[in-house]
Short mmCIF file of C-alpha atoms in Angstrom, two decimals:
data_model
loop_
_atom_site.label_atom_id
_atom_site.label_comp_id
_atom_site.label_asym_id
_atom_site.label_seq_id
_atom_site.Cartn_x
_atom_site.Cartn_y
_atom_site.Cartn_z
CA MET A 14 -117.14 77.12 91.88
CA LYS A 15 -115.18 77.93 95.05
CA ASP A 16 -117.77 80.56 96.00
CA ILE A 17 -120.64 78.13 95.48
CA ALA A 18 -118.85 75.44 97.49
CA LYS A 19 -118.14 77.88 100.36
CA ASP A 20 -121.73 79.19 100.39
CA LEU A 21 -123.19 75.69 100.61
CA GLY A 22 -120.57 74.08 102.83
CA VAL A 23 -119.57 71.48 100.28
CA SER A 24 -116.35 70.73 98.42
CA VAL A 25 -115.38 72.14 95.03
CA ILE A 26 -115.25 68.54 93.77
CA THR A 27 -118.91 68.10 94.76
CA VAL A 28 -119.90 71.21 92.80
CA SER A 29 -117.88 69.96 89.83
CA LYS A 30 -119.60 66.57 89.94
CA VAL A 31 -123.05 68.18 90.05
CA LEU A 32 -122.21 70.29 87.00
CA ARG A 33 -121.04 67.15 85.19
CA ASP A 34 -124.21 65.28 86.27
CA HIS A 35 -122.08 62.67 88.07
CA PRO A 36 -124.18 59.90 89.68
CA ASP A 37 -122.21 59.95 92.98
CA ILE A 38 -124.05 63.02 94.29
CA GLY A 39 -127.23 62.77 96.36
CA GLU A 40 -130.42 64.39 95.09
CA GLU A 41 -130.70 66.94 97.93
CA THR A 42 -127.12 68.15 97.44
CA ARG A 43 -127.58 68.23 93.67
CA GLU A 44 -130.71 70.41 93.98
CA ARG A 45 -128.98 72.84 96.41
CA VAL A 46 -125.98 73.24 94.11
CA LEU A 47 -128.08 73.68 90.98
CA ALA A 48 -130.30 76.25 92.71
CA ARG A 49 -127.23 78.31 93.71
CA VAL A 50 -125.79 77.94 90.20
CA LYS A 51 -129.03 79.33 88.79
CA GLU A 52 -129.08 82.23 91.27
CA LEU A 53 -125.55 83.25 90.26
CA ASP A 54 -126.14 82.55 86.54
CA TYR A 55 -122.89 80.59 86.70
CA ARG A 56 -121.35 79.18 83.50
CA PRO A 57 -118.44 76.71 83.80
CA ASN A 58 -115.21 77.88 82.14
CA LEU A 59 -114.87 75.15 79.54
CA ALA A 60 -111.39 76.26 78.50
CA ALA A 61 -110.15 75.94 82.11
CA ARG A 62 -111.95 72.63 82.47
CA SER A 63 -110.23 71.43 79.31
CA LEU A 64 -106.79 72.35 80.69
CA VAL A 65 -107.46 70.40 83.88
CA THR A 66 -109.06 67.30 82.34
CA GLY A 67 -107.17 67.19 79.02
CA ARG A 68 -110.55 67.02 77.24
CA THR A 69 -112.68 69.52 75.34
CA TYR A 70 -115.87 67.42 75.59
CA LEU A 71 -116.38 68.13 71.90
CA VAL A 72 -116.83 65.59 69.10
CA GLY A 73 -116.46 66.58 65.45
CA LEU A 74 -118.68 65.28 62.66
CA VAL A 75 -117.59 65.71 59.02
CA VAL A 76 -120.18 64.84 56.34
CA PRO A 77 -120.49 65.55 52.60
CA ASP A 78 -123.51 67.84 52.90
CA LEU A 79 -125.08 69.51 55.95
CA LEU A 80 -128.45 69.82 54.18
CA HIS A 81 -128.73 66.17 53.16
CA PRO A 82 -131.52 64.65 55.31
CA PHE A 83 -129.67 61.33 55.70
CA PHE A 84 -126.69 63.03 57.36
CA ALA A 85 -128.98 65.40 59.27
CA GLU A 86 -130.73 62.40 60.86
CA ILE A 87 -127.38 60.85 61.75
CA ALA A 88 -126.20 64.14 63.29
CA LYS A 89 -129.36 64.44 65.38
CA SER A 90 -129.17 60.91 66.78
CA LEU A 91 -125.43 61.33 67.43
CA SER A 92 -126.01 64.58 69.29
CA ASP A 93 -128.88 63.13 71.34
CA VAL A 94 -126.71 60.29 72.65
CA LEU A 95 -123.50 62.28 73.17
CA ARG A 96 -125.27 65.10 75.02
CA LYS A 97 -126.47 62.69 77.70
CA SER A 98 -122.83 61.95 78.54
CA GLY A 99 -121.73 65.60 78.57
CA TYR A 100 -120.28 65.73 75.04
CA TYR A 101 -121.32 68.14 72.30
CA LEU A 102 -121.20 67.84 68.54
CA ILE A 103 -119.52 70.21 66.06
CA VAL A 104 -120.70 69.55 62.50
CA SER A 105 -118.77 70.38 59.33
CA SER A 106 -119.25 69.77 55.60
CA SER A 107 -116.78 68.61 52.95
CA ASP A 108 -119.08 69.38 49.99
CA GLU A 109 -117.93 65.98 48.66
CA GLU A 110 -114.47 67.48 47.95
CA PRO A 111 -111.41 65.61 49.34
CA GLU A 112 -109.34 68.81 49.66
CA LEU A 113 -112.07 70.62 51.60
CA GLU A 114 -112.59 67.54 53.78
CA GLU A 115 -108.89 67.62 54.71
CA GLN A 116 -109.10 71.33 55.53
CA GLU A 117 -112.14 70.81 57.75
CA ILE A 118 -110.54 67.88 59.57
CA ASN A 119 -107.33 69.88 60.12
CA GLN A 120 -109.36 72.74 61.60
CA LEU A 121 -111.13 70.37 63.97
CA LEU A 122 -107.85 68.72 64.97
CA ALA A 123 -106.36 72.15 65.71
CA ARG A 124 -109.18 72.71 68.20
CA ARG A 125 -108.13 69.55 70.04
CA LEU A 126 -111.48 67.81 69.73
CA ASP A 127 -111.73 64.57 71.68
CA LEU A 128 -112.90 62.43 68.74
CA LEU A 129 -113.88 62.68 65.08
CA ILE A 130 -116.77 60.97 63.26
CA ILE A 131 -116.32 61.08 59.49
CA ALA A 132 -118.31 60.19 56.38
CA SER A 133 -115.34 60.52 54.07
CA CYS A 134 -115.35 61.30 50.36
CA ARG A 135 -111.71 60.26 50.06
CA SER A 136 -110.39 57.18 48.24
CA THR A 137 -106.99 57.16 49.99
CA VAL A 138 -106.10 56.55 53.63
CA ASP A 139 -103.07 58.84 54.13
CA LEU A 140 -105.10 61.51 55.97
CA PHE A 141 -106.37 58.94 58.47
CA PHE A 142 -102.86 57.73 59.21
CA ARG A 143 -101.99 61.34 60.08
CA ILE A 144 -105.05 61.55 62.36
CA GLU A 145 -103.87 58.38 64.11
CA LYS A 146 -100.38 59.87 64.46
CA GLN A 147 -101.90 62.77 66.38
CA LYS A 148 -103.61 60.19 68.62
CA THR A 149 -107.09 61.52 67.89
CA PRO A 150 -109.59 58.64 67.80
CA TYR A 151 -112.12 58.53 64.97
CA VAL A 152 -115.12 56.56 63.76
CA LEU A 153 -116.03 56.16 60.08
CA ILE A 154 -119.72 56.20 59.17
CA ASP A 155 -121.52 55.34 55.93
CA ARG A 156 -118.29 55.08 53.87
CA SER A 157 -115.55 52.54 54.57
CA LEU A 158 -112.01 52.71 53.20
CA PRO A 159 -110.10 49.63 52.02
CA GLY A 160 -106.74 49.16 53.72
CA LEU A 161 -107.83 50.99 56.87
CA THR A 162 -108.46 49.21 60.16
CA ALA A 163 -110.89 51.57 61.83
CA ASN A 164 -114.18 51.78 63.69
CA PHE A 165 -117.00 51.77 61.14
CA VAL A 166 -120.80 51.98 61.21
CA GLY A 167 -122.86 51.71 58.05
CA VAL A 168 -125.26 49.63 56.00
CA ASP A 169 -124.59 46.62 53.77
CA ASP A 170 -124.48 48.60 50.52
CA GLU A 171 -124.21 45.58 48.26
CA ALA A 172 -127.43 44.32 49.86
CA VAL A 173 -128.99 47.76 49.25
CA GLY A 174 -128.35 47.42 45.51
CA ARG A 175 -129.59 43.82 45.39
CA LEU A 176 -132.74 44.54 47.39
CA ALA A 177 -133.75 47.59 45.33
CA THR A 178 -133.06 45.92 41.98
CA ARG A 179 -134.73 42.62 42.93
CA HIS A 180 -137.81 44.59 43.89
CA LEU A 181 -137.94 46.25 40.46
CA ILE A 182 -137.56 42.81 38.83
CA ASP A 183 -140.31 41.40 41.07
CA ILE A 184 -142.80 44.03 39.89
CA GLY A 185 -142.09 43.23 36.24
CA CYS A 186 -139.37 45.67 35.16
CA LYS A 187 -137.16 44.37 32.34
CA LYS A 188 -135.00 47.39 31.45
CA ILE A 189 -133.62 48.62 34.77
CA ALA A 190 -131.32 51.64 34.94
CA HIS A 191 -129.16 52.82 37.81
CA ILE A 192 -128.30 56.41 38.74
CA ARG A 193 -125.22 55.56 40.75
CA GLY A 194 -123.17 57.43 43.33
CA PRO A 195 -119.52 58.48 43.35
CA GLU A 196 -116.43 56.27 43.74
CA THR A 197 -116.94 55.83 47.47
CA SER A 198 -117.81 52.50 49.09
CA PRO A 199 -121.62 53.08 48.98
CA GLY A 200 -121.52 54.04 45.29
CA ILE A 201 -119.30 51.09 44.36
CA HIS A 202 -121.11 48.44 46.41
CA ARG A 203 -124.65 49.53 45.55
CA MET A 204 -123.76 49.26 41.88
CA GLU A 205 -122.29 45.78 42.51
CA GLY A 206 -125.58 44.76 44.14
CA TYR A 207 -127.52 46.19 41.18
CA LYS A 208 -125.44 44.21 38.69
CA ARG A 209 -125.63 41.03 40.75
CA ALA A 210 -129.42 41.22 41.01
CA LEU A 211 -129.74 41.77 37.24
CA SER A 212 -127.54 38.74 36.53
CA GLN A 213 -129.46 36.59 39.01
CA GLY A 214 -132.71 37.72 37.37
CA GLY A 215 -131.48 36.80 33.90
CA LEU A 216 -131.31 40.44 32.75
CA GLN A 217 -128.44 42.04 30.87
CA VAL A 218 -126.23 44.75 32.41
CA LEU A 219 -126.02 47.62 29.89
CA ASP A 220 -123.50 50.43 30.42
CA ASP A 221 -125.81 53.03 28.83
CA TYR A 222 -128.33 52.37 31.58
CA ILE A 223 -125.82 53.36 34.30
CA ILE A 224 -125.45 57.12 34.94
CA THR A 225 -122.62 58.10 37.31
CA GLU A 226 -122.92 61.08 39.65
CA ARG A 227 -119.54 62.36 40.86
CA LYS A 228 -121.21 64.04 43.85
CA GLY A 229 -123.99 61.72 44.91
CA ASP A 230 -124.90 63.68 48.05
CA VAL A 231 -124.62 67.30 46.86
CA ASP A 232 -127.14 69.23 44.67
CA THR A 233 -128.88 65.91 44.23
CA ARG A 234 -132.36 66.82 43.00
CA GLN A 235 -131.02 68.74 39.99
CA ARG A 236 -128.52 65.97 39.27
CA GLY A 237 -131.30 63.38 39.45
CA ALA A 238 -133.37 65.32 36.91
CA GLU A 239 -130.38 65.62 34.54
CA ALA A 240 -129.67 61.89 34.83
CA MET A 241 -133.31 61.02 34.08
CA HIS A 242 -133.17 63.29 31.02
CA GLN A 243 -130.29 61.15 29.73
CA LEU A 244 -132.10 57.90 30.47
CA LEU A 245 -135.32 58.94 28.73
CA ASN A 246 -133.36 59.65 25.55
CA LEU A 247 -132.29 56.00 25.36
CA LYS A 248 -133.95 53.55 23.00
CA PRO A 249 -135.53 51.57 24.48
CA LYS A 250 -136.28 53.69 27.54
CA PRO A 251 -135.86 52.06 30.98
CA ASP A 252 -139.00 50.86 32.75
CA GLY A 253 -137.36 50.87 36.20
CA VAL A 254 -134.71 53.06 37.85
CA PHE A 255 -132.75 52.41 41.04
CA CYS A 256 -131.27 55.65 42.39
CA PHE A 257 -128.26 55.89 44.70
CA ASN A 258 -130.25 57.91 47.23
CA ASP A 259 -133.67 59.47 47.79
CA PRO A 260 -132.87 63.06 46.73
CA LEU A 261 -131.55 61.78 43.38
CA ALA A 262 -134.69 59.66 43.03
CA MET A 263 -136.93 62.65 43.77
CA GLY A 264 -135.27 64.77 41.10
CA ALA A 265 -135.41 61.89 38.61
CA MET A 266 -139.04 61.08 39.38
CA ASN A 267 -140.23 64.69 39.16
CA TYR A 268 -138.53 65.08 35.77
CA ALA A 269 -140.19 61.88 34.46
CA LEU A 270 -143.60 63.07 35.69
CA ASP A 271 -143.07 66.44 33.98
CA GLN A 272 -142.43 64.54 30.73
CA GLY A 273 -145.83 62.89 31.02
CA LEU A 274 -144.72 59.44 32.19
CA ARG A 275 -146.97 57.55 34.61
CA ILE A 276 -145.23 56.32 37.75
CA PRO A 277 -145.11 53.41 38.43
CA ASP A 278 -146.98 52.12 35.32
CA ASP A 279 -144.57 53.47 32.68
CA LEU A 280 -141.56 53.82 34.96
CA ALA A 281 -140.95 52.51 38.48
CA VAL A 282 -138.48 54.44 40.68
CA ILE A 283 -136.80 53.45 43.94
CA GLY A 284 -134.30 55.37 46.06
CA CYS A 285 -132.27 54.77 49.20
CA GLY A 286 -132.46 56.43 52.61
CA ASN A 287 -136.18 56.30 53.47
CA LEU A 288 -136.12 60.02 54.22
CA HIS A 289 -139.87 60.47 54.86
CA TYR A 290 -140.84 62.93 52.15
CA ASP A 291 -144.20 61.24 51.47
CA ASP A 292 -146.30 64.38 51.92
CA SER A 293 -144.23 66.58 49.59
CA LEU A 294 -144.08 64.21 46.58
CA ARG A 295 -146.60 63.79 43.78
CA VAL A 296 -145.97 60.03 44.01
CA PRO A 297 -144.76 58.57 47.35
CA LEU A 298 -141.24 57.19 46.88
CA SER A 299 -140.27 53.57 47.51
CA SER A 300 -136.91 53.41 49.25
CA ILE A 301 -134.34 51.26 50.98
CA ASP A 302 -134.10 52.09 54.68
CA GLN A 303 -130.47 52.49 55.80
CA HIS A 304 -131.49 52.96 59.45
CA SER A 305 -129.86 56.40 59.65
CA ARG A 306 -130.81 57.03 63.27
CA ARG A 307 -129.30 53.74 64.33
CA ILE A 308 -126.09 54.56 62.45
CA GLY A 309 -125.83 57.69 64.59
CA GLU A 310 -126.65 55.85 67.80
CA GLU A 311 -124.11 53.08 67.15
CA ALA A 312 -121.42 55.60 66.19
CA ALA A 313 -122.10 57.50 69.43
CA ARG A 314 -121.92 54.27 71.45
CA ILE A 315 -118.52 53.42 69.94
CA ALA A 316 -117.32 57.00 70.45
CA LEU A 317 -118.25 56.97 74.14
CA ALA A 318 -116.66 53.55 74.63
CA ILE A 319 -113.40 54.97 73.22
CA LEU A 320 -113.60 58.15 75.30
CA ASN A 321 -114.30 56.23 78.50
CA SER A 322 -111.51 53.68 78.00
CA LYS A 323 -108.03 54.05 79.44
CA LYS A 324 -106.56 52.30 76.40
CA PRO A 325 -107.97 52.25 72.84
CA PRO A 326 -110.47 49.38 72.46
CA LYS A 327 -110.30 47.04 69.49
CA PRO A 328 -111.94 48.65 66.40
CA GLU A 329 -115.58 47.70 65.82
CA THR A 330 -117.38 47.19 62.52
CA ILE A 331 -121.17 47.53 62.60
CA VAL A 332 -122.91 46.67 59.32
CA LEU A 333 -126.69 47.08 59.38
CA GLN A 334 -129.02 45.16 57.08
CA PRO A 335 -131.17 47.32 54.79
CA GLU A 336 -134.95 47.10 54.52
CA LEU A 337 -137.26 47.72 51.55
CA ILE A 338 -140.04 50.25 52.16
CA MET A 339 -142.52 50.03 49.28
CA ARG A 340 -144.68 53.00 48.34
CA GLY A 341 -146.51 54.32 45.30
CA SER A 342 -143.49 54.75 42.99
CA THR A 343 -143.18 50.95 42.61
CA GLN A 344 -146.64 49.75 43.67
CA ARG A 345 -147.93 48.25 40.46
CA ALA A 346 -151.34 46.57 40.50
CA GLY A 347 -151.20 42.85 41.28
CA LYS A 348 -147.51 42.96 42.16
CA GLN A 349 -145.61 42.71 45.44
CA ARG A 350 -147.89 44.10 48.16
CA SER A 351 -145.90 43.99 51.39
CA ALA A 352 -144.72 47.41 52.62
CA LYS A 353 -141.49 46.17 54.21
CA VAL A 354 -139.02 43.55 53.01
CA ARG A 355 -135.65 42.81 54.61
CA ALA A 356 -132.54 42.01 52.59
CA ARG A 357 -132.01 38.36 51.68
CA THR A 358 -128.43 37.15 51.62
#
């Protein structure tokens, strides 16, 4: 940087600001500096920069499954926003295991990341108190934790369950099953919404019609098929199934089709996530849109607000309202025709 500054007759601070894309620098100066940087194939020493600034310009993201499209969309939107402000994302997976999640978080903390964004599979808050003790800010996404005052971005999961189940009732389903998620806030609240919608619709809640998946976001297609196998052995069989997420719904729906059932005539299926698999499915899947890209964008906005503040801002809670996206898996003749329906409170 000193060599570049000397060559161009500018200060080292000016070169530094150009490399950080600081708005204070004029366009002519910026172009001269960047041209010289390119000629020299210069790469800033990030470790030295970190020692000077006290920042690594790295943000960690911990999610249950790196291959899950919902978390992949969140990661992409997070990265897009953070990159514009000079921060970069490191992504890690917990495999929906609390012990592995703690190991991954400890590894990220050891690297002195500036902030963590976590979709936690934990049911206790002790780990987060330790993160706070180390003075590393964090943002929770998708899963909230009772008893923890923290920044959070997610969807109204109780409304997800109500919206999906009401839709199945509206198209004439009478025996509605639920392939539910694990004991995290989305799994718990979506099931509450399912039960509430059944009660409001005058339908009975039957325990046999609820299949619990301990890992709702890992190996989901196979788990969805296994859950549907259980449901189709019930007497009477369900005529509608609300699945915790889209991959579970895909596995469940494919198994039902392989058994000769007609979807949606014999069995209507709805998932959650709106993960845009229309072209790869035998029957396009109805789903509840969680607005995954917006979750990432809002989490990035909160993260940058924290990183740019001299003192920690008051924690924010952003709860997005879900939206029904109706496709072939629930599109029964003469029934509800609109493609999009927002949650009703």
